[in-house]
Coordinates of C-alpha atoms in Angstrom, one line a residue:
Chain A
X13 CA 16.4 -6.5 -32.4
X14 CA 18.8 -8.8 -30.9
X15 CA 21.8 -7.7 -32.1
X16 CA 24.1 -7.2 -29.3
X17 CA 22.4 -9.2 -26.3
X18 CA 24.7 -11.7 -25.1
X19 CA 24.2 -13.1 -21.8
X20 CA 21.2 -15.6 -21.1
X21 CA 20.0 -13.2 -18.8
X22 CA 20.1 -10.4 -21.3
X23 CA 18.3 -12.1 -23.4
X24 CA 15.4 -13.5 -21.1
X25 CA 14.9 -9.8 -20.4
X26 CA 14.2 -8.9 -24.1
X27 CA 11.6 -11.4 -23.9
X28 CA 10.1 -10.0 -21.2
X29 CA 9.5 -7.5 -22.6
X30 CA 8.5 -8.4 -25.8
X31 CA 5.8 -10.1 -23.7
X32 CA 4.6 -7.3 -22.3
X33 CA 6.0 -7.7 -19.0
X34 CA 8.6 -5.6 -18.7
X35 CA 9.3 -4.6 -15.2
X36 CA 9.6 -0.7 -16.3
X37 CA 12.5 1.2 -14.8
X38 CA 13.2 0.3 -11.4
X39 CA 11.3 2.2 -9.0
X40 CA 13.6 1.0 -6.2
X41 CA 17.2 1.6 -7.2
X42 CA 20.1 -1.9 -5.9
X43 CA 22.1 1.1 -4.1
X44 CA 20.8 4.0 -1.4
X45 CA 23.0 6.4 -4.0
X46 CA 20.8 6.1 -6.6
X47 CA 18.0 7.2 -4.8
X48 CA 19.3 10.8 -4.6
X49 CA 19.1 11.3 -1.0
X50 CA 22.9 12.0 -1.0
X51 CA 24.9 14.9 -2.5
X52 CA 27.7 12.4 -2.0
X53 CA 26.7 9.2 0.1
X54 CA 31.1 7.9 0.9
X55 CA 31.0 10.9 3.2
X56 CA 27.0 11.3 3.9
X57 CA 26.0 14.4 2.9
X58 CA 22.5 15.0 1.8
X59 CA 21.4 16.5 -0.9
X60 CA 19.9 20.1 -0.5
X61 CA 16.8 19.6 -2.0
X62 CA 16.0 16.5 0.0
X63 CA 14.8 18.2 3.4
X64 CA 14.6 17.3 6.9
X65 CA 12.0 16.8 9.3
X66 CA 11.1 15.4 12.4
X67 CA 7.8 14.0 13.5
X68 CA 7.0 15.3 17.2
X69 CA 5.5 11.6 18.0
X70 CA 8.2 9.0 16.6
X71 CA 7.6 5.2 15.9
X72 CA 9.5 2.8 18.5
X73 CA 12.0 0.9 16.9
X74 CA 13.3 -0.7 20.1
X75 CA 15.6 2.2 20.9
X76 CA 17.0 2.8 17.0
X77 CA 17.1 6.6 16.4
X78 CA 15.9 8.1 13.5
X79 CA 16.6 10.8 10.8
X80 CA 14.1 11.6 7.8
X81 CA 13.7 13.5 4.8
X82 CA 11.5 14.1 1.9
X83 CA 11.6 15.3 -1.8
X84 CA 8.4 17.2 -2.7
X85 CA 8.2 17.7 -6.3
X86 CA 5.0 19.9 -6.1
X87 CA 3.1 21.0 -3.3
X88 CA 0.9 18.7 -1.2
X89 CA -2.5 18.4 -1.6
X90 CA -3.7 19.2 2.1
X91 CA -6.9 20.3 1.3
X92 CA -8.3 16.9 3.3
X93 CA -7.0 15.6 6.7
X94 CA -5.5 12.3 4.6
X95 CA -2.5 14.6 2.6
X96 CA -2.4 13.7 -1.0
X97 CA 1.3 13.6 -2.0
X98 CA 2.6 14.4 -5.5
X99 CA 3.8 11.7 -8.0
X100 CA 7.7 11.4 -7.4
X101 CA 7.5 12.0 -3.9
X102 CA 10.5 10.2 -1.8
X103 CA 10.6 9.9 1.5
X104 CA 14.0 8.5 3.6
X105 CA 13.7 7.4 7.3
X106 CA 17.6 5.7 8.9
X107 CA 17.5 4.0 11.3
X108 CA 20.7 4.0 13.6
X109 CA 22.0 1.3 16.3
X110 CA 24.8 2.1 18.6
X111 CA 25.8 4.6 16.6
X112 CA 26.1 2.9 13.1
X113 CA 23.7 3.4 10.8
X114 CA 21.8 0.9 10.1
X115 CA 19.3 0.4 7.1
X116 CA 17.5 3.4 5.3
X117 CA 13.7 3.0 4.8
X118 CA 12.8 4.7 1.5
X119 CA 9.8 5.0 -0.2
X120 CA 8.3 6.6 -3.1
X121 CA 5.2 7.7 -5.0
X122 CA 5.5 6.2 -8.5
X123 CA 3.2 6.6 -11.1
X124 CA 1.5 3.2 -10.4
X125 CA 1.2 3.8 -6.4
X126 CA 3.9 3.8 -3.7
X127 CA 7.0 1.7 -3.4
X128 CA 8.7 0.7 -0.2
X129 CA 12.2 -0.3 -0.1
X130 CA 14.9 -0.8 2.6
X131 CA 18.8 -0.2 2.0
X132 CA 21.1 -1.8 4.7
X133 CA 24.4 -0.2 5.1
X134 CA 27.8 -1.8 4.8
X135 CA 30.0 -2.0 7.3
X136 CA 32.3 1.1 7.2
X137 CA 29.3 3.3 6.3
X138 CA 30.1 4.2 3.0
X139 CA 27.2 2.4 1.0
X140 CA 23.5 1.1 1.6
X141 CA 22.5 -1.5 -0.5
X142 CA 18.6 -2.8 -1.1
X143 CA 17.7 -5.3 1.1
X144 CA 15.7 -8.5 -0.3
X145 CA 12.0 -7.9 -0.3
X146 CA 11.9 -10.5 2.2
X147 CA 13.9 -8.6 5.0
X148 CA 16.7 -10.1 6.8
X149 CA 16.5 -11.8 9.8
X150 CA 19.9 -9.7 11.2
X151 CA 21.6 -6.6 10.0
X152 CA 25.4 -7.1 9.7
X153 CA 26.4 -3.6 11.9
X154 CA 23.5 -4.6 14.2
X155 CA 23.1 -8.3 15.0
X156 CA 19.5 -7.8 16.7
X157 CA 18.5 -5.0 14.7
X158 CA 15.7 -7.1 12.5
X159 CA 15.0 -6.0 8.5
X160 CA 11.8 -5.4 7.7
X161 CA 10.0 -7.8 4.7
X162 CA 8.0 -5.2 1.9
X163 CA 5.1 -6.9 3.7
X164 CA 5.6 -5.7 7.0
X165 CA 6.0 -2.1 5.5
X166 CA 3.2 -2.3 3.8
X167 CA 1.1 -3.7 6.8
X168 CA 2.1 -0.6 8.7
X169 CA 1.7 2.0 6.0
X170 CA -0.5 0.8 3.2
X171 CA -4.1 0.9 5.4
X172 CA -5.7 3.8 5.2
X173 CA -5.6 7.1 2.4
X174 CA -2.3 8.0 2.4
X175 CA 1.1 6.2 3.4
X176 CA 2.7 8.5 5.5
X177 CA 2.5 8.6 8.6
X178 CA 4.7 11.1 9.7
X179 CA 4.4 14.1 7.6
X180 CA 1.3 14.9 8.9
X181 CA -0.7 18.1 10.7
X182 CA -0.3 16.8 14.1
X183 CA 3.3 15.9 13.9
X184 CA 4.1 18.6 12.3
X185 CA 2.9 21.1 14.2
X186 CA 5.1 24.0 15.6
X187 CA 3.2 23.0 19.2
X188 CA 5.3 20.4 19.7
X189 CA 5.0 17.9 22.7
X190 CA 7.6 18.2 25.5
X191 CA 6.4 14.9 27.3
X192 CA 6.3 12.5 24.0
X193 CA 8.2 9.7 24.5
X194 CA 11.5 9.5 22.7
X195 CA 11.0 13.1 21.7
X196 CA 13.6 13.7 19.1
X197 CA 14.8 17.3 18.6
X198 CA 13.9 19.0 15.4
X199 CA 17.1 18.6 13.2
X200 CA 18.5 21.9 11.5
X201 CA 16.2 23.3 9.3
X202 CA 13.1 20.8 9.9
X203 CA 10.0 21.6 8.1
X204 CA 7.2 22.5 9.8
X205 CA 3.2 23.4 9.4
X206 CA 4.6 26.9 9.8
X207 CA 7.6 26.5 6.7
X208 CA 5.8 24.5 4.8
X209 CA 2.9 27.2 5.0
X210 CA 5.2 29.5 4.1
X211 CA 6.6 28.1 0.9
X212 CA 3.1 27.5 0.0
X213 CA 3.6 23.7 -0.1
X214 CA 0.3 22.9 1.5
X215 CA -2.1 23.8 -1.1
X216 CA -5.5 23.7 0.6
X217 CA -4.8 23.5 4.1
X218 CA -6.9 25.2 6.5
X219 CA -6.1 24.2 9.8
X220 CA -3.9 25.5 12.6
X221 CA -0.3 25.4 12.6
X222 CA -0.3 24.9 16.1
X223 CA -2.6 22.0 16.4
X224 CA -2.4 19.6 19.6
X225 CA -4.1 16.8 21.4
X226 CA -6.4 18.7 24.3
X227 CA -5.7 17.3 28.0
X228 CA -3.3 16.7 31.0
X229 CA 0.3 16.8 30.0
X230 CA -0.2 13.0 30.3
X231 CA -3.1 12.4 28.7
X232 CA -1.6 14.5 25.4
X233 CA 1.7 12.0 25.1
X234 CA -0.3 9.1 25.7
X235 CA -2.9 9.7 22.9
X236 CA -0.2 11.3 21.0
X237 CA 1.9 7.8 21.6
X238 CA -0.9 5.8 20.5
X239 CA -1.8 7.8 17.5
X240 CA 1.5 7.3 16.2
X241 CA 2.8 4.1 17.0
X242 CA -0.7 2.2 17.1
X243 CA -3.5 4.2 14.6
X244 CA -1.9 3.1 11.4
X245 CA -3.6 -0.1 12.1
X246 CA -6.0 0.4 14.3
X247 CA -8.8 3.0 12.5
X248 CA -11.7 2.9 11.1
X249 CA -10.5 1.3 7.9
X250 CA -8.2 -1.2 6.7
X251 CA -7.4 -4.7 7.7
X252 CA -8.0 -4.5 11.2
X253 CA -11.5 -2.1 11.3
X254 CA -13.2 -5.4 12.0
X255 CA -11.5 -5.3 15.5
X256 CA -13.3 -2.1 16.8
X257 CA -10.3 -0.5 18.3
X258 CA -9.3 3.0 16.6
X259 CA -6.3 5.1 17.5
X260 CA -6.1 7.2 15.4
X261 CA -7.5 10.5 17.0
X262 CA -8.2 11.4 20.9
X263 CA -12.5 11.1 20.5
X264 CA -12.2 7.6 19.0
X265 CA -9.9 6.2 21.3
X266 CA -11.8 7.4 24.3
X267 CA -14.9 6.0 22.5
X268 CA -13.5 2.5 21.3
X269 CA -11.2 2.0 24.5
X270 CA -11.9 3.2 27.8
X271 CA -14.1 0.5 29.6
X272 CA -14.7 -1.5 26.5
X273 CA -14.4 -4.9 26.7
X274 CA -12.1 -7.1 24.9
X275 CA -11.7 -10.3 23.6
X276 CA -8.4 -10.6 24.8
X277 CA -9.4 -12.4 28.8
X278 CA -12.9 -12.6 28.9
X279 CA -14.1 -10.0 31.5
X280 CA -11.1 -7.9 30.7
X281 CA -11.7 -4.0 29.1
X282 CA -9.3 -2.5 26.6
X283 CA -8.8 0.2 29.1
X284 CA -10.0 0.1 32.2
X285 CA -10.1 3.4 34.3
X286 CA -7.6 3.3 37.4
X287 CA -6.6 0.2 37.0
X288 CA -3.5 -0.5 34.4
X289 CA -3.0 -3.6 35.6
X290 CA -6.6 -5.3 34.6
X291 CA -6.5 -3.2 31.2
X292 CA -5.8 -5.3 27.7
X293 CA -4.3 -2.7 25.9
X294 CA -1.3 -2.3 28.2
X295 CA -0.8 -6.1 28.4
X296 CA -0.4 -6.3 25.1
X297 CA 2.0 -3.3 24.9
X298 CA 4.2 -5.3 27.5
X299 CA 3.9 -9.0 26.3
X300 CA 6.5 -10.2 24.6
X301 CA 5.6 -13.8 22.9
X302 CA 4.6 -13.2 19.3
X303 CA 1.0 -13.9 20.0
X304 CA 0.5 -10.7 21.9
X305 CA 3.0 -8.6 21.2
X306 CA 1.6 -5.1 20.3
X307 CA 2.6 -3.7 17.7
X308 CA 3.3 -7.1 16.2
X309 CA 5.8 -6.5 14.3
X310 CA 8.6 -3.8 13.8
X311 CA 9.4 -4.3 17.8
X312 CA 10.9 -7.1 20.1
X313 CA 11.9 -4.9 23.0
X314 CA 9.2 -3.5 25.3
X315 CA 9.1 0.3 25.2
X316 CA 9.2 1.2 28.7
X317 CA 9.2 4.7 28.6
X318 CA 6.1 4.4 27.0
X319 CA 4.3 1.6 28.9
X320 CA 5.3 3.9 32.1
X321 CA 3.2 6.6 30.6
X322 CA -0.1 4.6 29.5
X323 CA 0.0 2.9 33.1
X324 CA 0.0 6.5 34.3
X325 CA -2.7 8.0 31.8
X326 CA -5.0 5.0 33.2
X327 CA -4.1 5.4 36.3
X328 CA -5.3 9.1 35.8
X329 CA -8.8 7.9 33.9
X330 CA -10.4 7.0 36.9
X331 CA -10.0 10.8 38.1
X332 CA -11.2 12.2 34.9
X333 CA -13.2 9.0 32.9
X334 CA -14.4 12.1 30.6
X335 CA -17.7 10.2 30.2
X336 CA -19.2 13.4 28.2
X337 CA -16.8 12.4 25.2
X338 CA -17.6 8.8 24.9
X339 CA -20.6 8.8 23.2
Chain B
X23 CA 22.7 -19.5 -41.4
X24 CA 24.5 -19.8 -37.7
X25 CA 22.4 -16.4 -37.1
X26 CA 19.3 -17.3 -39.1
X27 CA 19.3 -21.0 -36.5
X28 CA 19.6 -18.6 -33.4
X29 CA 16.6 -16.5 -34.2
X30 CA 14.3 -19.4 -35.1
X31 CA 15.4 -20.8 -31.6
X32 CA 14.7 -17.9 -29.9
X33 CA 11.5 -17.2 -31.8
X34 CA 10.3 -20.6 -30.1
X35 CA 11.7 -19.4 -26.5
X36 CA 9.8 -16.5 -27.1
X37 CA 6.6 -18.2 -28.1
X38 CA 7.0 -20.7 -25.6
X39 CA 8.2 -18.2 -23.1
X40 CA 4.8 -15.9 -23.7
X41 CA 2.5 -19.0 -23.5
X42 CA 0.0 -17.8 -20.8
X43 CA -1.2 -20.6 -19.1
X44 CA -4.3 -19.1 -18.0
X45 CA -5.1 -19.3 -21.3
X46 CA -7.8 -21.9 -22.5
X47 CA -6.4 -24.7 -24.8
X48 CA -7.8 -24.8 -28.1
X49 CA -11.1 -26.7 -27.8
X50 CA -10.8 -26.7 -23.8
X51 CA -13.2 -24.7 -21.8
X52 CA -11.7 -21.5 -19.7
X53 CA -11.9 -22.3 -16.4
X54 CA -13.6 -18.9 -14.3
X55 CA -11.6 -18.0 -11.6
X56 CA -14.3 -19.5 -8.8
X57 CA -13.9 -23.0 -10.6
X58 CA -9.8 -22.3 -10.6
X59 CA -9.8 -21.5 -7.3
X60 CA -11.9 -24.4 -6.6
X61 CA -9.1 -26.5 -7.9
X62 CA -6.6 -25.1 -5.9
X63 CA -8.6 -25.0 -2.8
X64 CA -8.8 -29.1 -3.3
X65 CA -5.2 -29.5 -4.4
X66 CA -3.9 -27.4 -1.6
X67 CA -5.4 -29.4 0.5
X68 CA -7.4 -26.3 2.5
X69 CA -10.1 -28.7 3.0
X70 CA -7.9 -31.1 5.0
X71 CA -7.7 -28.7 7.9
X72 CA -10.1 -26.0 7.4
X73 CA -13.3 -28.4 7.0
X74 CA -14.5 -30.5 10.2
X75 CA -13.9 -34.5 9.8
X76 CA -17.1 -36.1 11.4
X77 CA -17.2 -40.0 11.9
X78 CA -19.2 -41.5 8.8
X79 CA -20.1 -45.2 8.0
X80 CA -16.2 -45.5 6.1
X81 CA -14.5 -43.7 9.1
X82 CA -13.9 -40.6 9.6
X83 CA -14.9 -37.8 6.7
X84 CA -15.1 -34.5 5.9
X85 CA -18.2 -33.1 6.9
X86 CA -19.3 -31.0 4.1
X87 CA -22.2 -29.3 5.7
X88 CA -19.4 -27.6 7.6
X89 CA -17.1 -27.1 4.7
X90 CA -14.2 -24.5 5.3
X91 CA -16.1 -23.0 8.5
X92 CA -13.0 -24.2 10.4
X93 CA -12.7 -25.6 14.4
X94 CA -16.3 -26.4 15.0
X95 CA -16.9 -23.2 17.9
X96 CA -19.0 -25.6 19.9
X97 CA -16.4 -28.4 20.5
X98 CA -14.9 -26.8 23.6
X99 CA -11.6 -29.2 23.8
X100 CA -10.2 -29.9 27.1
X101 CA -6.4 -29.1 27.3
X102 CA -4.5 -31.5 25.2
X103 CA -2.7 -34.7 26.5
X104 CA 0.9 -33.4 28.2
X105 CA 3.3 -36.0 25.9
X106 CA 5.8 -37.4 27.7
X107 CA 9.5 -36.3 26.6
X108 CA 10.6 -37.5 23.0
X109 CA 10.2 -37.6 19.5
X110 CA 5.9 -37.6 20.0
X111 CA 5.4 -33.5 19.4
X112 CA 2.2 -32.8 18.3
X113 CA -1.7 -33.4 19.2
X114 CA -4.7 -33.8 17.0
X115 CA -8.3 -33.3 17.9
X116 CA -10.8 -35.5 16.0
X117 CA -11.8 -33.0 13.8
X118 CA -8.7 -32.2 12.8
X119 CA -9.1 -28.4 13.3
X120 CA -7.7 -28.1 17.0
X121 CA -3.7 -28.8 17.3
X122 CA -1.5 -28.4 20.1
X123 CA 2.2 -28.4 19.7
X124 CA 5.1 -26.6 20.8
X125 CA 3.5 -23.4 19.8
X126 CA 0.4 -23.8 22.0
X127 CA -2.8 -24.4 20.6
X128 CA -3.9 -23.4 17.0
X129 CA -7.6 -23.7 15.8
X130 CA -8.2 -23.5 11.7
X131 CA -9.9 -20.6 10.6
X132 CA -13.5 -20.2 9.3
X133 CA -12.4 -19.5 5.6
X134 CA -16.3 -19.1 4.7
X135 CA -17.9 -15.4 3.7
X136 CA -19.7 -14.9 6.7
X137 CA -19.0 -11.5 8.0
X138 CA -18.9 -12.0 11.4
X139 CA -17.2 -15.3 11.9
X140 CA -15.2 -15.7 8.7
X141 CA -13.8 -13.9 5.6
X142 CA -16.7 -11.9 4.8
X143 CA -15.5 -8.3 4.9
X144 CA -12.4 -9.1 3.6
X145 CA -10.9 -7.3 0.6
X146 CA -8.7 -10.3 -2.3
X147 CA -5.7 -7.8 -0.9
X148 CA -6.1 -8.3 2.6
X149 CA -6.0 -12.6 1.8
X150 CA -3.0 -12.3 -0.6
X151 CA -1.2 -10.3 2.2
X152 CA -2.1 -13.2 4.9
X153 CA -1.0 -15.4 3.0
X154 CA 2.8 -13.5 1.8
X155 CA 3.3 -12.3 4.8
X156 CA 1.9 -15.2 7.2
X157 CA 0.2 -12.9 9.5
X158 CA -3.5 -13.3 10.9
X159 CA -5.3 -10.6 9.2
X160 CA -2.6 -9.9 6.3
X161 CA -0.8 -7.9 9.1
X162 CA -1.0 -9.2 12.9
X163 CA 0.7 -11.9 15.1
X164 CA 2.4 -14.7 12.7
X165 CA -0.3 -17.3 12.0
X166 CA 0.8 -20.8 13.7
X167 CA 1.8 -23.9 12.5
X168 CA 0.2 -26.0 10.8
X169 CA -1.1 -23.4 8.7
X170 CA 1.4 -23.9 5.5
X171 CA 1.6 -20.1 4.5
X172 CA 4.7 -19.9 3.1
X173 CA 4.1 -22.6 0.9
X174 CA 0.4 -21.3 -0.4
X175 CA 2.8 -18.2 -0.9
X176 CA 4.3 -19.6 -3.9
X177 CA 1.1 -19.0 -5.7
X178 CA 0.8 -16.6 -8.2
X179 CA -1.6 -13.3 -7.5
X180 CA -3.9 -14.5 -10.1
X181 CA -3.9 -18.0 -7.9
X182 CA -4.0 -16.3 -5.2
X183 CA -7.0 -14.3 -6.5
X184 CA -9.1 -17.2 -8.0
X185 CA -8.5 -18.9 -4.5
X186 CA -9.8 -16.0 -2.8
X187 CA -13.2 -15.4 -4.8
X188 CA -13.5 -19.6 -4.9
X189 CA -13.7 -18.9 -1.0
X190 CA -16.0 -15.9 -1.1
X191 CA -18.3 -18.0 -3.5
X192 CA -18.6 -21.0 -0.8
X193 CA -22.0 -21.0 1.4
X194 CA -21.2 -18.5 4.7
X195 CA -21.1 -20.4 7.8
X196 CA -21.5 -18.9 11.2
X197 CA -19.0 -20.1 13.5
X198 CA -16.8 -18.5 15.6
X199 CA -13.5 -19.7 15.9
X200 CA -11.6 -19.9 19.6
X201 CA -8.6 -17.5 20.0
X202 CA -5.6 -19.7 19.8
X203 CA -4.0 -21.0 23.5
X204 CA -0.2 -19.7 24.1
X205 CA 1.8 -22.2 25.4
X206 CA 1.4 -20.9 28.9
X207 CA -2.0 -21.0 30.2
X208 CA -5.0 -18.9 29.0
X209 CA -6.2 -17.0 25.8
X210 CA -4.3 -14.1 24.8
X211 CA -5.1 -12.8 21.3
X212 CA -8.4 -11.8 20.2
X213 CA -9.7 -13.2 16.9

């Protein structure tokens, strides 16, 4: 049984696992190669069957932009609103700064649940290696550009039923909004409620392929801006139900933050119609010391684009306070 | 016989090396993961900062009426003392649950199962992720000093586990602990 095993390391892993604690194959390959995203990764090109898509409401990463694709094995289970993915679904988000690619988010349905990973790239481009599971502090083609920790992916993705938060109805949809901030154009080929309809990889789904958030041009971004970048922790379940505040969909953010009050400042309200200035949730959205900061991690530059447009969908509330919807 | 030396040597790494050592000793009673975690809760020290000290005929003493409920809500503290410029950084209320340091001012949390106040909804995932990824709530604002997270991180899950239904298994205690100061003036987060 031992024949062969030389090194000390070798031979504490045939312990392992005649402990029973074998690791298993790795979910998370050391290299961004291995993960299959590239046809050839030295001069980047992706592999056909990993496809493209682009979610109309993108996550702020203090300016990095963004390219994704995903692997469907099978067809999605989109019988519910939460998407049921198949096993050996990947999913690959890169992040770029100046230019330079940066690191490449990866994750992965395993049999045993989802894995997240993070592969930062070298410095001519040619490779991405995994990053340790507790982030790094600085990415060598990016000096500010912060690594995310498997925690802090996890504390954005792992709260409600499913993990992804981008391949979903509402960013999928073929409606897409001209007015979200960062809008990214589709890249080539990008899948859509409408493709993914067509290839019948939405088993079950019977909703629009044209769905959209109903309101003023401003209204739709801003709710649209806080489903995306805010409702993965703020909903109804997870860690941070306890707080009352949910994002995640036009009805409950009307209901849990226009004129609520907060915790935050004692007579302050989460949102407080007309007045942007006296309202919590755009405080927090500008702050900048760790305390506040909202979201509190993932970001260290304030999204101005986006703070512009909250300021002006409160400003708008006290026109409209669509009182028939809060209760 | 070189060969034959090797495998008995490894057979005791092996056996040594597959030794689980949350397995009772022969003749030793298993501990249950409450009375584990009550261990670890006293050798950690969570008592230190988590349960009120009240003045008591010896001096000053945990008061165990109070235990792990955290910063007693109705001991409103007036701002700390300003120290004066040198090696002096940190203040320390009586109680020893309100500090103020460079970071502002930190108040321990009620670690008790009330559901209001303290860790009563909380799910053993949601502790293990505050205390790996040293953020309030497993995934919000970094928790302050003195709070040693990162070295409660070194526990195993299974540690981490018994700590957490040791905690749940503690009488609940209503009190609600004050948003922690900022260094600039006023409150900002919620709890």
């Amino acid at each position: 049984m031992l024949g062969g095993v030389k090194s000390p390391t070798a031979i504490a892993a045939v312990l392992a696992a005649a402990c029973g604690n074998d690791p298993g194959p790795p979910d998370v390959p050391p290299t961004l190669g291995e993960t299959g995203l590239y046809a050839d990764v030295a001069t980047r090109t992706v592999a056909p069957e990993m496809r493209p898509f682009t979610p109309q409401y993108p996550l702020w990463s203090d300016g990095a932009a963004k390219q994704r694709w995903i692997y469907l094995p099978e067809p999605i289970d989109a019988s519910r609103a939460d998407w049921q993915f198949p096993v050996h679904t990947r999913v690959w988000k890169e992040l770029s700064v100046g230019g330079r690619r940066v690191e490449t988010r990866y994750m992965v349905r395993t049999p045993a649940g989802w894995r997240y990973a993070t592969y930062v790239w070298n410095a001519d481009g040619t490779e991405a290696a995994l990053a340790p599971r507790e982030g790094l502090a600085s990415a060598e083609v990016a000096p500010a550009h912060r690594i995310p920790s498997e925690g802090e992916c996890r504390a954005c993705h792992a709260n409600g039923a499913t993990p992804v938060l981008g391949f979903a109805a509402l960013q999928l949809s073929i409606d897409r909004d001209p007015d979200a901030p960062h809008a990214e154009r589709p890249a080539p080929g990008s899948l859509d409620l409408a493709s993914l309809l067509a290839t019948g990889e939405l088993a079950g789904y019977t909703g629009s392929i044209a769905p959209r958030i109903a309101g003023s041009p401003v209204e739709r971004a801003a709710l649209g801006y806080l489903h995306a970048n805010c409702g993965g922790c703020h909903r109804a379940d997870g860690p941070v139900a306890a707080v009352g505040l949910d994002l995640t969909d036009p009805a409950a953010a009307r209901r849990t933050a226009i004129g609520r009050p907060s915790d935050f400042g004692a007579p302050k309200l989460r949102v407080a119609p007309g007045a942007p200035a006296d309202s919590v949730l755009l405080a927090r959205m500008r702050a900048l010391d760790p305390l506040s900061r909202m979201p509190p991690l993932g970001t260290r530059v304030v999204d101005d684009a986006a703070t512009h447009l909250i300021a002006s969908w409160i400003d708008q509330l006290a026109d409209n306070q669509h009182l028939e919807t809060r209760r | 016989m070189k060969t034959t030396t090797l495998m008995f040597a490894l057979f005791a790494l092996h056996t040594a090396a597959c030794a689980d050592k949350s397995q009772p000793t022969a003749g030793a009673h298993a501990p249950s993961p409450v009375e584990r975690g009550k261990l670890l809760a006293e050798t950690s020290g969570c008592h230190d900062c988590h349960t009120p000290l009240a003045m008591g005929p010896n001096g000053p003493a945990p008061d165990m009426t109070r235990a792990l409920s955290g910063h007693p809500a109705a001991l409103a503290m007036p701002p700390a003392p300003e120290l004066p410029p040198g090696p002096w950084l940190v203040t320390v209320g009586a109680t020893n649950t309100a500090w103020s340091g460079p970071w502002g001012v930190s108040f321990t949390s009620n670690l008790t199962p009330d559901p209001e106040t303290g860790l009563g909804t909380w799910k053993q995932q949601q502790f293990i992720d505050t205390i790996r990824n040293g953020r309030h709530l497993g995934v919000g604002r970094p928790l302050l000093p003195p709070m040693p997270a990162a070295g409660i991180a070194k526990m195993s899950d299974d540690d981490l586990s018994a700590l957490f239904a040791y905690l749940q298994s503690v009488p609940a205690i209503k009190n609600k602990v004050p948003a922690p100061i900022p260094p600039k003036a006023g409150p900002v987060a919620s709890k």
